[in-house]
Amino acid sequence: MAVAVILLSVVFPFLLWKLISRPRSPSPLKSVAGPEKEHWFKGNYHRIFQDGLKYNLQLVRKYGGVIKIHALLGKEQLYVSDPLALHYIVVKEQHIYTETDMFIAGNKLIFGEGLISTLGEQHRKQRKMLNPVFSLANMRELLPVIQPIAFKMRSVLLSQLPTDGNSQEVDVLPWMSRGTLEYISQAGLGYTFNALEPTRSHSFTEAIKSLAPAALKLLLLRPFVPLAVRNLSVYWRNKLVDWSPVQPLRDLRRIVEIMDKSSRKIFFEKKAELENPTTETIDNEAIKSEGNLGDRMKGKDIMTILLKANASSDSTERLTEAELLGQMNTVIFAGFETSTIAISRLLYILASERTVQARIRNELRRAKLDYAASRDIPLDGSWNDIELPYDVLMSLPYLDAVVRETLRVYPPTSLLSRTARETTTLPLQYPILSATTGEKVNSVVVPEGTTVIISILAANHNKTVWGEDASEWRPERWLSDSGERVRLNQDREQLDGTFGDGAEGSAGATPGNRGGVKYPGVYASMMTFLGGGRACIGFKFAEMEIKQIITTLISSMHFSLPSLRDEMVIRKRYTGR
């Protein structure tokens, strides 16, 4: 403990003083306009998180598509939402704009050597192996296998409603969190943590749900993670955590240890099953645990497909055991947090817009009855128990429009960062005013080492690209006059990251395409799932999960906003950001 006191009271303040008091050279970004620094330590960086949607959009309206932000310890960063600039960052010059050291080092400590913890050739090799795993063919086979999860979510909610048909206020957010975790656990790992069983708990479930809150408490320590990783061995890093009085740091280590232990257990179970497919005398206690769903999943879960593909690949392309383990926690966390946010937001919108909810339900009812008639499926019970195949579910026009519009206006992740690994010039689609001359400029010089913030939020709300109603939630923008889906070139299976030459038809005729100008997003021209070589590899899975859960729930129940009053006699209301 004495060592910890010395570190915290002497060494850390000294390093902080050295960073702050070092001689400052003229700012290489002095010509880029932006808001004034508000705090000696935080700059104005905290405002883009703290003040959310309103502050972010105000920045873009005032300064344009590239803005200078004052980050921690006086660092200057670029906040980017210009479409051409983002095309260069995530596609054309993605080898220059790579993930930040802080992001890579932090993710590697938490998740291991997974897809979001690697760069360069290692990342390319992992992505090449994973791309086919998330193919449409695999999604088609996976959908009916995991439909029982959505049914279970429905039954849990229905069990909390009165049997006489009256309404009852139910907090659905915890159940959406549990449901999405169970969804990705079964679909991703072929394993259940029984997250939808109210009376059961699992250490992994609690750990993965606690991960994001624990990491957020350590936000100000994250810039020092790469320094610690480069200069300290695992032994000394653990000793510092032991000595540290910072409880969230010890909590985070405990969470990571639980996640690692659980993922290793599941991994070695699956590996043993694949290596001994005909062996029936395996010690079930050691090899096949209670949560193993191998018999039901029939090898269709993402991890089993990946292990089989890896085993059959060329030795030069094969992933190591550490890399395979790294994918497991990465898949779980990436598919859990964002899906929970997206589905909860959708339910709030449906509860707010009753006509929208009714229209989706009517569309769904027609589709299920038509499908049953075309396949001579007898209606033994209600229409809401009919299971739609992947292609029918994904092509429902109004449901698709509602999901797309929600993901555009309310992206689960609003900001991502990159670091320029060499000095380069960033071209702009729309000129900005120079802070030094006041003249319009069509490009910005980005010095080596500059952190670039990709504003997904601002890009998705860009009025020049999406129209004057860009910040309005209006699903009709994704429909033709006849009510059919507006098809885009971005509706593609492969995550090739190409910028494309505009949407089909005349320029400006489709959402997110004005005069041939659009964003390089892999999904519907928006930046929600990013674009290029580091686009979200599981976006098709996420879209399928969202649609399957939403349609299963609204087939059997209506959602509305709370009518009760809280202790302040104020009507309960979810406001979001």
Coordinates of C-alpha atoms in Angstrom, one line a residue:
M1 CA 0.0 0.0 0.0
A2 CA 2.9 2.3 0.7
V3 CA 4.1 1.8 -2.9
A4 CA 0.6 2.7 -4.1
V5 CA 0.6 5.9 -2.1
I6 CA 4.0 6.9 -3.6
L7 CA 2.8 6.2 -7.1
L8 CA -0.4 8.1 -6.7
S9 CA 0.9 11.1 -4.7
V10 CA 4.3 11.6 -6.4
V11 CA 4.9 9.8 -9.6
F12 CA 1.5 10.3 -11.3
P13 CA 1.3 14.1 -10.4
F14 CA 4.9 14.5 -11.7
L15 CA 4.1 12.8 -15.0
L16 CA 0.9 14.9 -15.3
W17 CA 2.9 18.1 -14.6
K18 CA 5.5 17.2 -17.2
L19 CA 2.8 16.7 -19.8
I20 CA 1.1 20.0 -19.0
S21 CA 4.2 22.2 -18.5
R22 CA 6.2 21.0 -21.5
P23 CA 7.0 23.7 -24.1
R24 CA 4.2 24.0 -26.7
S25 CA 5.0 24.3 -30.4
P26 CA 2.5 26.2 -32.5
S27 CA -0.6 24.2 -33.1
P28 CA -0.4 22.2 -36.4
L29 CA -4.2 22.4 -36.4
K30 CA -4.5 26.1 -35.8
S31 CA -6.3 26.7 -39.1
V32 CA -9.1 24.3 -38.1
A33 CA -11.9 26.0 -36.3
G34 CA -13.6 24.7 -33.2
P35 CA -14.9 25.6 -29.7
E36 CA -12.6 27.1 -27.1
K37 CA -11.0 24.9 -24.4
E38 CA -13.1 24.9 -21.3
H39 CA -11.0 23.0 -18.8
W40 CA -7.2 22.7 -18.2
F41 CA -7.4 18.9 -18.1
K42 CA -10.5 17.9 -20.0
G43 CA -10.5 20.6 -22.6
N44 CA -13.9 20.4 -24.2
Y45 CA -13.7 16.7 -25.1
H46 CA -16.1 15.8 -22.3
R47 CA -18.9 17.9 -23.9
I48 CA -19.3 15.6 -26.9
F49 CA -20.3 12.8 -24.4
Q50 CA -21.8 14.7 -21.6
D51 CA -24.2 16.9 -23.6
G52 CA -25.0 14.3 -26.3
L53 CA -27.1 14.8 -29.4
K54 CA -27.8 18.5 -29.1
Y55 CA -24.1 19.6 -28.5
N56 CA -22.8 17.4 -31.2
L57 CA -25.2 18.7 -33.9
Q58 CA -24.6 22.3 -32.8
L59 CA -20.9 21.8 -33.3
V60 CA -21.4 20.7 -36.9
R61 CA -23.9 23.4 -37.7
K62 CA -21.4 26.0 -36.5
Y63 CA -18.0 24.7 -37.7
G64 CA -18.8 22.2 -40.5
G65 CA -17.6 18.7 -41.3
V66 CA -14.1 18.9 -39.6
I67 CA -13.7 20.5 -36.2
K68 CA -10.9 20.9 -33.8
I69 CA -11.5 19.5 -30.3
H70 CA -9.4 20.1 -27.2
A71 CA -9.0 16.6 -25.6
L72 CA -7.3 15.5 -22.4
L73 CA -4.0 17.1 -21.3
G74 CA -4.2 19.8 -24.0
K75 CA -4.2 17.3 -26.9
E76 CA -5.9 18.6 -30.1
Q77 CA -8.1 16.2 -32.0
L78 CA -10.2 16.4 -35.2
Y79 CA -14.0 15.7 -35.0
V80 CA -15.0 14.5 -38.5
S81 CA -18.4 14.0 -40.2
D82 CA -17.7 15.1 -43.8
P83 CA -18.6 12.3 -46.2
L84 CA -15.5 12.4 -48.4
A85 CA -13.2 12.8 -45.4
L86 CA -14.8 9.7 -43.8
H87 CA -14.4 7.8 -47.0
Y88 CA -10.7 8.5 -46.8
I89 CA -10.5 7.6 -43.1
V90 CA -12.3 4.3 -43.2
V91 CA -11.8 3.1 -46.8
K92 CA -9.2 4.8 -49.1
E93 CA -6.5 5.5 -46.4
Q94 CA -7.6 3.1 -43.7
H95 CA -3.9 1.9 -43.5
I96 CA -3.0 5.4 -42.4
Y97 CA -6.0 6.0 -40.0
T98 CA -5.8 3.0 -37.7
E99 CA -7.3 2.3 -34.3
T100 CA -5.8 4.3 -31.4
D101 CA -3.1 2.7 -29.2
M102 CA -5.5 3.2 -26.2
F103 CA -8.3 1.3 -28.0
I104 CA -6.1 -1.6 -29.1
A105 CA -4.2 -2.0 -25.8
G106 CA -7.3 -1.7 -23.7
N107 CA -9.3 -4.2 -25.7
K108 CA -6.4 -6.7 -25.7
L109 CA -6.2 -6.6 -21.9
I110 CA -10.0 -7.2 -21.7
F111 CA -10.8 -9.5 -24.6
G112 CA -7.5 -11.0 -25.7
E113 CA -6.3 -11.1 -29.3
G114 CA -9.8 -10.8 -30.9
L115 CA -10.9 -8.8 -34.0
I116 CA -11.2 -5.5 -32.1
S117 CA -7.8 -5.9 -30.5
T118 CA -5.6 -6.4 -33.6
L119 CA -4.2 -4.4 -36.5
G120 CA -2.6 -4.9 -39.9
E121 CA -2.0 -8.4 -41.2
Q122 CA -3.2 -10.1 -38.0
H123 CA -6.5 -8.2 -38.3
R124 CA -6.8 -9.0 -42.0
K125 CA -6.2 -12.7 -41.4
Q126 CA -8.9 -12.8 -38.6
R127 CA -11.4 -10.9 -40.7
K128 CA -10.8 -13.2 -43.7
M129 CA -11.6 -16.2 -41.5
L130 CA -14.7 -14.6 -39.9
N131 CA -16.3 -13.1 -42.9
P132 CA -17.8 -16.4 -44.2
V133 CA -19.0 -17.2 -40.7
F134 CA -21.4 -14.2 -40.9
S135 CA -22.6 -15.0 -44.4
L136 CA -26.3 -14.9 -45.4
A137 CA -26.3 -18.6 -45.8
N138 CA -25.3 -19.1 -42.2
M139 CA -27.8 -16.5 -41.0
R140 CA -30.6 -18.4 -42.8
E141 CA -29.8 -21.6 -41.1
L142 CA -29.3 -20.0 -37.7
L143 CA -32.6 -18.1 -37.5
P144 CA -35.0 -21.0 -36.9
V145 CA -32.6 -22.5 -34.4
I146 CA -32.6 -19.5 -32.1
Q147 CA -36.3 -18.5 -32.5
P148 CA -37.0 -20.2 -29.2
I149 CA -35.0 -17.4 -27.4
A150 CA -37.4 -14.8 -28.7
F151 CA -40.4 -17.0 -27.7
K152 CA -38.9 -17.3 -24.2
M153 CA -38.5 -13.5 -24.0
R154 CA -42.2 -13.2 -25.0
S155 CA -43.4 -15.7 -22.4
V156 CA -41.4 -14.0 -19.6
L157 CA -43.0 -10.6 -20.4
L158 CA -46.5 -12.2 -20.8
S159 CA -46.1 -13.9 -17.4
Q160 CA -45.9 -10.5 -15.8
L161 CA -49.2 -9.3 -17.3
P162 CA -52.7 -9.8 -15.7
T163 CA -54.6 -12.8 -17.0
D164 CA -57.8 -10.7 -17.4
G165 CA -56.4 -8.8 -20.3
N166 CA -55.7 -5.5 -18.4
S167 CA -52.5 -3.7 -18.8
Q168 CA -49.5 -3.7 -16.4
E169 CA -46.4 -1.5 -16.2
V170 CA -43.3 -3.7 -16.8
D171 CA -39.7 -2.5 -16.9
V172 CA -38.6 -4.2 -20.1
L173 CA -35.1 -2.9 -20.2
P174 CA -33.6 -5.6 -17.9
W175 CA -35.3 -8.3 -19.9
M176 CA -34.1 -6.9 -23.2
S177 CA -30.6 -7.0 -21.7
R178 CA -31.0 -10.6 -20.5
G179 CA -32.6 -11.6 -23.8
T180 CA -29.9 -10.1 -26.1
L181 CA -27.2 -11.7 -23.9
E182 CA -28.9 -15.1 -24.2
Y183 CA -29.4 -14.5 -27.9
I184 CA -25.7 -13.9 -28.6
S185 CA -24.6 -16.6 -26.2
Q186 CA -26.6 -19.3 -27.9
A187 CA -26.1 -18.0 -31.5
G188 CA -22.5 -17.1 -30.9
L189 CA -21.2 -19.8 -28.6
G190 CA -23.9 -22.5 -28.7
Y191 CA -24.1 -22.1 -25.0
T192 CA -26.8 -20.9 -22.6
F193 CA -26.1 -18.9 -19.4
N194 CA -29.9 -19.2 -18.5
A195 CA -30.1 -15.4 -18.5
L196 CA -33.9 -15.5 -19.1
E197 CA -34.4 -17.6 -16.0
P198 CA -35.4 -15.2 -13.2
T199 CA -34.2 -17.5 -10.4
R200 CA -30.9 -18.4 -11.9
S201 CA -27.7 -16.5 -12.2
H202 CA -24.2 -17.1 -13.7
S203 CA -21.0 -15.4 -12.9
F204 CA -20.3 -14.8 -16.6
T205 CA -23.7 -13.1 -17.1
E206 CA -23.0 -10.7 -14.2
A207 CA -19.5 -10.1 -15.4
I208 CA -20.4 -9.2 -19.0
K209 CA -23.2 -6.9 -17.8
S210 CA -20.8 -5.1 -15.4
L211 CA -18.0 -4.7 -17.9
A212 CA -19.1 -1.4 -19.6
P213 CA -20.0 0.4 -16.3
A214 CA -16.7 -0.6 -14.7
A215 CA -14.7 0.5 -17.8
L216 CA -16.5 3.9 -17.9
K217 CA -15.4 4.6 -14.3
L218 CA -11.8 4.3 -15.5
L219 CA -12.2 6.6 -18.5
L220 CA -9.6 9.1 -17.4
L221 CA -7.0 6.3 -16.8
R222 CA -7.4 4.9 -20.3
P223 CA -4.8 7.2 -22.0
F224 CA -2.1 5.7 -19.7
V225 CA -2.9 2.0 -20.6
P226 CA -0.5 1.8 -23.6
L227 CA 2.3 3.3 -21.5
A228 CA 1.7 0.6 -18.8
V229 CA 1.5 -2.2 -21.3
R230 CA 4.7 -1.1 -23.1
N231 CA 6.8 -0.6 -20.0
L232 CA 5.5 -3.1 -17.4
S233 CA 5.4 -6.9 -17.3
V234 CA 2.1 -8.7 -16.5
Y235 CA 3.5 -9.4 -13.0
W236 CA 4.1 -5.7 -12.2
R237 CA 0.8 -4.6 -13.8
N238 CA -1.0 -7.0 -11.5
K239 CA 1.0 -5.8 -8.5
L240 CA 0.0 -2.2 -9.3
V241 CA -3.7 -3.2 -9.4
D242 CA -3.2 -5.1 -6.1
W243 CA -1.7 -2.0 -4.5
S244 CA -4.1 0.5 -6.1
P245 CA -6.8 2.0 -3.9
V246 CA -8.9 2.5 -7.0
Q247 CA -11.7 -0.1 -6.5
P248 CA -13.1 0.0 -10.1
L249 CA -9.6 -1.1 -11.4
R250 CA -9.7 -4.2 -9.2
D251 CA -13.3 -4.8 -10.2
L252 CA -12.4 -4.7 -13.9
R253 CA -9.6 -7.3 -13.4
R254 CA -12.1 -9.6 -11.6
I255 CA -14.6 -9.2 -14.4
V256 CA -11.9 -10.0 -17.0
E257 CA -10.8 -13.1 -15.0
I258 CA -14.3 -14.4 -14.9
M259 CA -14.9 -13.8 -18.6
D260 CA -11.6 -15.5 -19.5
K261 CA -12.3 -18.5 -17.3
S262 CA -15.8 -19.0 -18.8
S263 CA -14.7 -18.6 -22.4
R264 CA -11.8 -21.0 -21.9
K265 CA -14.1 -23.7 -20.5
I266 CA -16.5 -23.3 -23.4
F267 CA -13.7 -23.2 -25.9
F268 CA -12.1 -26.5 -24.8
E269 CA -15.5 -28.2 -24.6
K270 CA -16.2 -27.3 -28.2
K271 CA -12.7 -28.3 -29.3
A272 CA -13.0 -31.7 -27.6
E273 CA -16.4 -32.3 -29.3
L274 CA -15.1 -31.5 -32.7
E275 CA -12.0 -33.6 -32.2
N276 CA -14.1 -36.5 -30.9
P277 CA -17.4 -36.3 -32.8
T278 CA -18.3 -40.0 -32.4
T279 CA -17.1 -40.4 -28.8
E280 CA -20.1 -41.0 -26.5
T281 CA -18.1 -41.8 -23.4
I282 CA -16.6 -38.4 -22.8
D283 CA -16.6 -37.3 -19.1
N284 CA -19.6 -35.0 -19.2
E285 CA -18.5 -33.1 -16.1
A286 CA -15.2 -32.3 -17.6
I287 CA -16.1 -31.8 -21.2
K288 CA -19.8 -31.1 -21.6
S289 CA -21.3 -28.8 -19.1
E290 CA -25.0 -28.0 -18.3
G291 CA -25.1 -25.0 -20.6
N292 CA -23.7 -26.7 -23.6
L293 CA -26.4 -26.6 -26.4
G294 CA -24.4 -28.7 -28.9
D295 CA -27.3 -31.2 -29.5
R296 CA -29.8 -28.4 -30.2
M297 CA -27.6 -26.0 -32.1
K298 CA -26.3 -28.8 -34.4
G299 CA -23.1 -27.0 -35.2
K300 CA -24.8 -23.9 -36.5
D301 CA -23.6 -21.5 -33.8
I302 CA -20.9 -19.0 -34.9
M303 CA -18.1 -20.4 -32.8
T304 CA -18.5 -23.9 -34.0
I305 CA -18.5 -22.8 -37.6
L306 CA -15.4 -20.7 -37.0
L307 CA -13.6 -23.6 -35.3
K308 CA -14.4 -25.9 -38.2
A309 CA -13.3 -23.4 -40.8
N310 CA -10.1 -22.7 -38.9
A311 CA -9.3 -26.4 -38.6
S312 CA -9.7 -27.0 -42.4
S313 CA -7.8 -23.9 -43.5
D314 CA -4.2 -23.6 -44.7
S315 CA -1.7 -23.5 -41.8
T316 CA -0.5 -20.0 -42.9
E317 CA -4.1 -18.6 -42.5
R318 CA -5.0 -20.6 -39.4
L319 CA -5.8 -18.6 -36.2
T320 CA -4.0 -19.4 -33.0
E321 CA -5.7 -20.7 -29.9
A322 CA -5.3 -17.3 -28.3
E323 CA -6.9 -15.6 -31.3
L324 CA -9.9 -18.0 -31.3
L325 CA -10.4 -17.4 -27.6
G326 CA -10.2 -13.6 -28.2
Q327 CA -13.1 -13.9 -30.7
M328 CA -15.4 -15.4 -28.1
N329 CA -15.6 -12.5 -25.6
T330 CA -15.4 -10.1 -28.5
V331 CA -18.5 -11.6 -30.1
I332 CA -20.4 -11.7 -26.8
F333 CA -19.7 -8.1 -25.8
A334 CA -20.1 -6.6 -29.2
G335 CA -23.4 -8.3 -29.8
F336 CA -24.8 -7.7 -26.3
E337 CA -24.5 -4.0 -25.5
T338 CA -25.4 -2.5 -28.9
S339 CA -28.3 -4.8 -29.5
T340 CA -29.8 -4.1 -26.1
I341 CA -29.6 -0.3 -26.8
A342 CA -31.1 -0.7 -30.3
I343 CA -34.0 -2.9 -29.3
S344 CA -34.9 -0.9 -26.2
R345 CA -34.9 2.3 -28.3
L346 CA -37.2 0.6 -30.9
L347 CA -39.6 -0.5 -28.2
Y348 CA -39.7 3.1 -26.8
I349 CA -40.5 4.4 -30.3
L350 CA -43.2 1.9 -30.9
A351 CA -44.7 2.7 -27.5
S352 CA -44.6 6.4 -28.5
E353 CA -45.9 5.9 -32.0
R354 CA -49.0 3.7 -31.7
T355 CA -49.9 3.9 -35.4
V356 CA -46.4 2.7 -36.3
Q357 CA -46.7 -0.2 -33.9
A358 CA -50.1 -1.2 -35.4
R359 CA -48.8 -0.9 -38.9
I360 CA -45.9 -3.3 -38.2
R361 CA -48.2 -5.7 -36.5
N362 CA -50.6 -5.7 -39.5
E363 CA -47.7 -6.1 -42.0
L364 CA -46.4 -9.0 -39.9
R365 CA -49.8 -10.7 -39.6
R366 CA -50.3 -10.6 -43.4
A367 CA -46.8 -12.0 -44.0
K368 CA -47.3 -14.8 -41.6
L369 CA -50.7 -15.8 -42.9
D370 CA -49.5 -15.6 -46.5
Y371 CA -46.5 -17.7 -45.7
A372 CA -48.6 -20.3 -43.9
A373 CA -51.0 -20.5 -46.9
S374 CA -48.1 -20.8 -49.4
R375 CA -46.7 -23.8 -47.4
D376 CA -50.0 -25.4 -46.4
I377 CA -49.1 -24.8 -42.7
P378 CA -52.1 -25.5 -40.6
L379 CA -53.1 -22.8 -38.2
D380 CA -53.5 -24.9 -35.0
G381 CA -53.1 -21.8 -32.8
S382 CA -52.8 -18.1 -33.3
W383 CA -51.0 -16.6 -36.3
N384 CA -48.4 -15.1 -34.0
D385 CA -46.7 -18.5 -33.6
I386 CA -45.9 -18.9 -37.3
E387 CA -42.1 -18.6 -37.8
L388 CA -41.0 -16.7 -40.8
P389 CA -37.9 -17.8 -42.7
Y390 CA -34.9 -15.4 -43.0
D391 CA -35.7 -13.9 -46.4
V392 CA -39.3 -13.2 -45.6
L393 CA -38.5 -11.6 -42.3
M394 CA -35.7 -9.4 -43.6
S395 CA -37.7 -8.2 -46.6
L396 CA -40.8 -6.8 -44.8
P397 CA -40.9 -3.2 -46.1
Y398 CA -42.3 -1.2 -43.2
L399 CA -40.4 -3.2 -40.5
D400 CA -37.2 -2.7 -42.4
A401 CA -37.9 1.0 -42.8
V402 CA -38.5 1.4 -39.0
V403 CA -35.4 -0.5 -38.1
R404 CA -33.2 1.4 -40.6
E405 CA -34.5 4.8 -39.5
T406 CA -34.0 4.0 -35.8
L407 CA -30.5 2.8 -36.3
R408 CA -29.8 6.0 -38.4
V409 CA -31.2 8.6 -36.0
Y410 CA -30.2 6.7 -32.8
P411 CA -27.0 4.8 -33.5
P412 CA -26.0 2.6 -30.5
T413 CA -22.4 3.8 -30.9
S414 CA -22.1 7.5 -31.7
L415 CA -18.3 8.1 -31.8
L416 CA -15.2 6.1 -32.8
S417 CA -11.6 7.2 -33.0
R418 CA -8.6 6.7 -35.3
T419 CA -4.9 7.8 -35.2
A420 CA -3.1 9.1 -38.2
R421 CA 0.1 7.0 -38.5
E422 CA 1.7 9.5 -40.9
T423 CA 1.1 13.1 -42.0
T424 CA -1.5 13.2 -44.7
T425 CA -4.1 15.5 -46.3
L426 CA -7.8 14.9 -45.7
P427 CA -10.0 16.1 -48.6
L428 CA -13.5 17.5 -47.9
Q429 CA -16.7 17.1 -49.7
Y430 CA -18.0 20.4 -48.3
P431 CA -15.5 23.3 -47.7
I432 CA -15.0 24.7 -44.2
L433 CA -13.8 28.2 -43.1
S434 CA -10.2 28.5 -42.1
A435 CA -9.8 29.7 -38.5
T436 CA -6.7 31.8 -39.5
T437 CA -7.8 33.4 -42.8
G438 CA -11.5 33.0 -42.9
E439 CA -11.3 31.6 -46.4
K440 CA -13.0 28.4 -47.6
V441 CA -10.6 25.4 -47.6
N442 CA -11.3 22.1 -49.4
S443 CA -8.8 20.0 -47.4
V444 CA -7.1 19.7 -44.0
V445 CA -3.5 18.7 -43.3
V446 CA -3.5 15.9 -40.6
P447 CA -0.2 15.6 -38.8
E448 CA 1.2 12.2 -37.8
G449 CA -0.1 11.1 -34.4
T450 CA -3.4 13.1 -34.6
T451 CA -6.4 11.4 -33.2
V452 CA -9.5 11.7 -35.5
I453 CA -12.9 11.3 -34.0
I454 CA -15.4 9.7 -36.4
S455 CA -18.8 11.2 -35.6
I456 CA -21.3 8.5 -36.5
L457 CA -24.0 10.7 -34.9
A458 CA -23.3 13.8 -36.9
A459 CA -22.9 11.8 -40.2
N460 CA -26.3 10.2 -39.8
H461 CA -27.8 13.6 -39.1
N462 CA -26.1 15.5 -41.9
K463 CA -28.8 17.6 -43.6
T464 CA -26.8 18.1 -46.8
V465 CA -26.8 14.3 -47.4
W466 CA -30.1 13.2 -45.7
G467 CA -32.2 16.2 -46.3
E468 CA -33.6 19.0 -44.1
D469 CA -35.5 16.5 -42.0
A470 CA -32.3 14.5 -41.2
S471 CA -32.9 14.7 -37.5
E472 CA -36.5 13.7 -37.7
W473 CA -37.4 10.0 -37.2
R474 CA -39.3 9.3 -40.4
P475 CA -39.3 5.7 -41.6
E476 CA -41.2 6.6 -44.8
R477 CA -37.9 7.9 -46.3
W478 CA -36.9 4.3 -46.8
L479 CA -40.1 3.4 -48.8
S480 CA -41.2 4.1 -52.3
D481 CA -44.5 5.8 -53.1
S482 CA -46.1 2.4 -53.4
G483 CA -44.8 1.3 -50.0
E484 CA -42.0 -1.0 -51.2
R485 CA -38.4 -1.0 -49.9
V486 CA -36.1 1.5 -51.5
R487 CA -33.2 -0.7 -52.5
L488 CA -29.6 0.6 -52.2
N489 CA -26.3 -0.5 -53.5
Q490 CA -25.2 -0.8 -49.8
D491 CA -27.6 -3.7 -49.3
R492 CA -24.8 -6.1 -50.0
E493 CA -23.6 -9.2 -48.4
Q494 CA -19.9 -8.7 -48.6
L495 CA -18.2 -6.1 -46.3
D496 CA -15.9 -4.9 -49.1
G497 CA -15.8 -1.3 -47.9
T498 CA -16.2 0.1 -51.4
F499 CA -17.4 3.7 -51.7
G500 CA -19.6 2.9 -54.7
D501 CA -20.9 5.2 -57.4
G502 CA -24.2 6.2 -55.7
A503 CA -27.4 4.4 -55.2
E504 CA -29.5 2.8 -57.9
G505 CA -31.6 5.1 -60.0
S506 CA -31.1 8.8 -60.4
A507 CA -28.8 10.8 -58.1
G508 CA -30.5 11.9 -55.0
A509 CA -33.5 9.5 -55.4
T510 CA -32.7 7.4 -52.4
P511 CA -32.0 8.1 -48.7
G512 CA -28.5 9.2 -47.9
N513 CA -27.6 10.0 -51.5
R514 CA -27.8 13.7 -52.6
G515 CA -26.4 14.4 -56.0
G516 CA -24.2 11.2 -55.8
V517 CA -22.7 12.2 -52.4
K518 CA -23.1 9.6 -49.7
Y519 CA -21.4 8.0 -46.8
P520 CA -19.2 4.9 -47.0
G521 CA -21.3 3.0 -44.5
V522 CA -21.7 -0.8 -45.0
Y523 CA -25.3 -0.6 -44.1
A524 CA -27.8 1.5 -46.0
S525 CA -25.4 4.4 -46.6
M526 CA -25.4 5.3 -42.9
M527 CA -22.3 5.2 -40.6
T528 CA -24.0 3.2 -37.8
F529 CA -22.0 0.0 -38.6
L530 CA -19.1 2.0 -40.0
G531 CA -17.5 1.0 -43.4
G532 CA -14.2 -0.3 -44.9
G533 CA -12.0 -3.0 -43.5
R534 CA -13.1 -2.4 -39.9
A535 CA -16.8 -2.2 -40.5
C536 CA -19.0 -4.2 -38.0
I537 CA -18.6 -7.8 -39.3
G538 CA -21.8 -8.9 -37.6
F539 CA -24.2 -6.2 -38.8
K540 CA -26.4 -8.8 -40.7
F541 CA -26.6 -10.8 -37.5
A542 CA -27.6 -7.7 -35.5
E543 CA -30.3 -6.7 -38.0
M544 CA -31.7 -10.3 -37.9
E545 CA -31.7 -10.4 -34.1
I546 CA -33.4 -7.0 -33.8
K547 CA -36.2 -7.9 -36.3
Q548 CA -36.7 -11.4 -34.8
I549 CA -37.1 -10.1 -31.3
I550 CA -39.3 -7.1 -32.1
T551 CA -41.7 -9.1 -34.4
T552 CA -42.0 -11.9 -31.8
L553 CA -42.9 -9.5 -29.1
I554 CA -45.3 -7.2 -30.9
S555 CA -47.2 -10.2 -32.4
S556 CA -48.5 -11.0 -28.9
M557 CA -48.6 -7.7 -27.0
H558 CA -49.0 -4.0 -27.2
F559 CA -46.4 -1.5 -25.9
S560 CA -47.2 1.9 -24.5
L561 CA -45.5 4.5 -22.4
P562 CA -45.9 4.4 -18.6
S563 CA -48.9 6.2 -17.3
L564 CA -48.0 6.0 -13.6
R565 CA -46.3 8.9 -11.7
D566 CA -43.1 8.7 -9.8
E567 CA -42.3 9.9 -6.3
M568 CA -42.1 13.5 -7.7
V569 CA -45.6 13.1 -9.2
I570 CA -44.1 13.4 -12.6
R571 CA -45.1 11.0 -15.4
K572 CA -42.4 8.5 -16.0
R573 CA -40.8 9.0 -19.4
Y574 CA -37.6 7.7 -21.1
T575 CA -35.9 10.7 -22.7
G576 CA -32.7 9.1 -24.1
R577 CA -30.0 11.6 -24.9

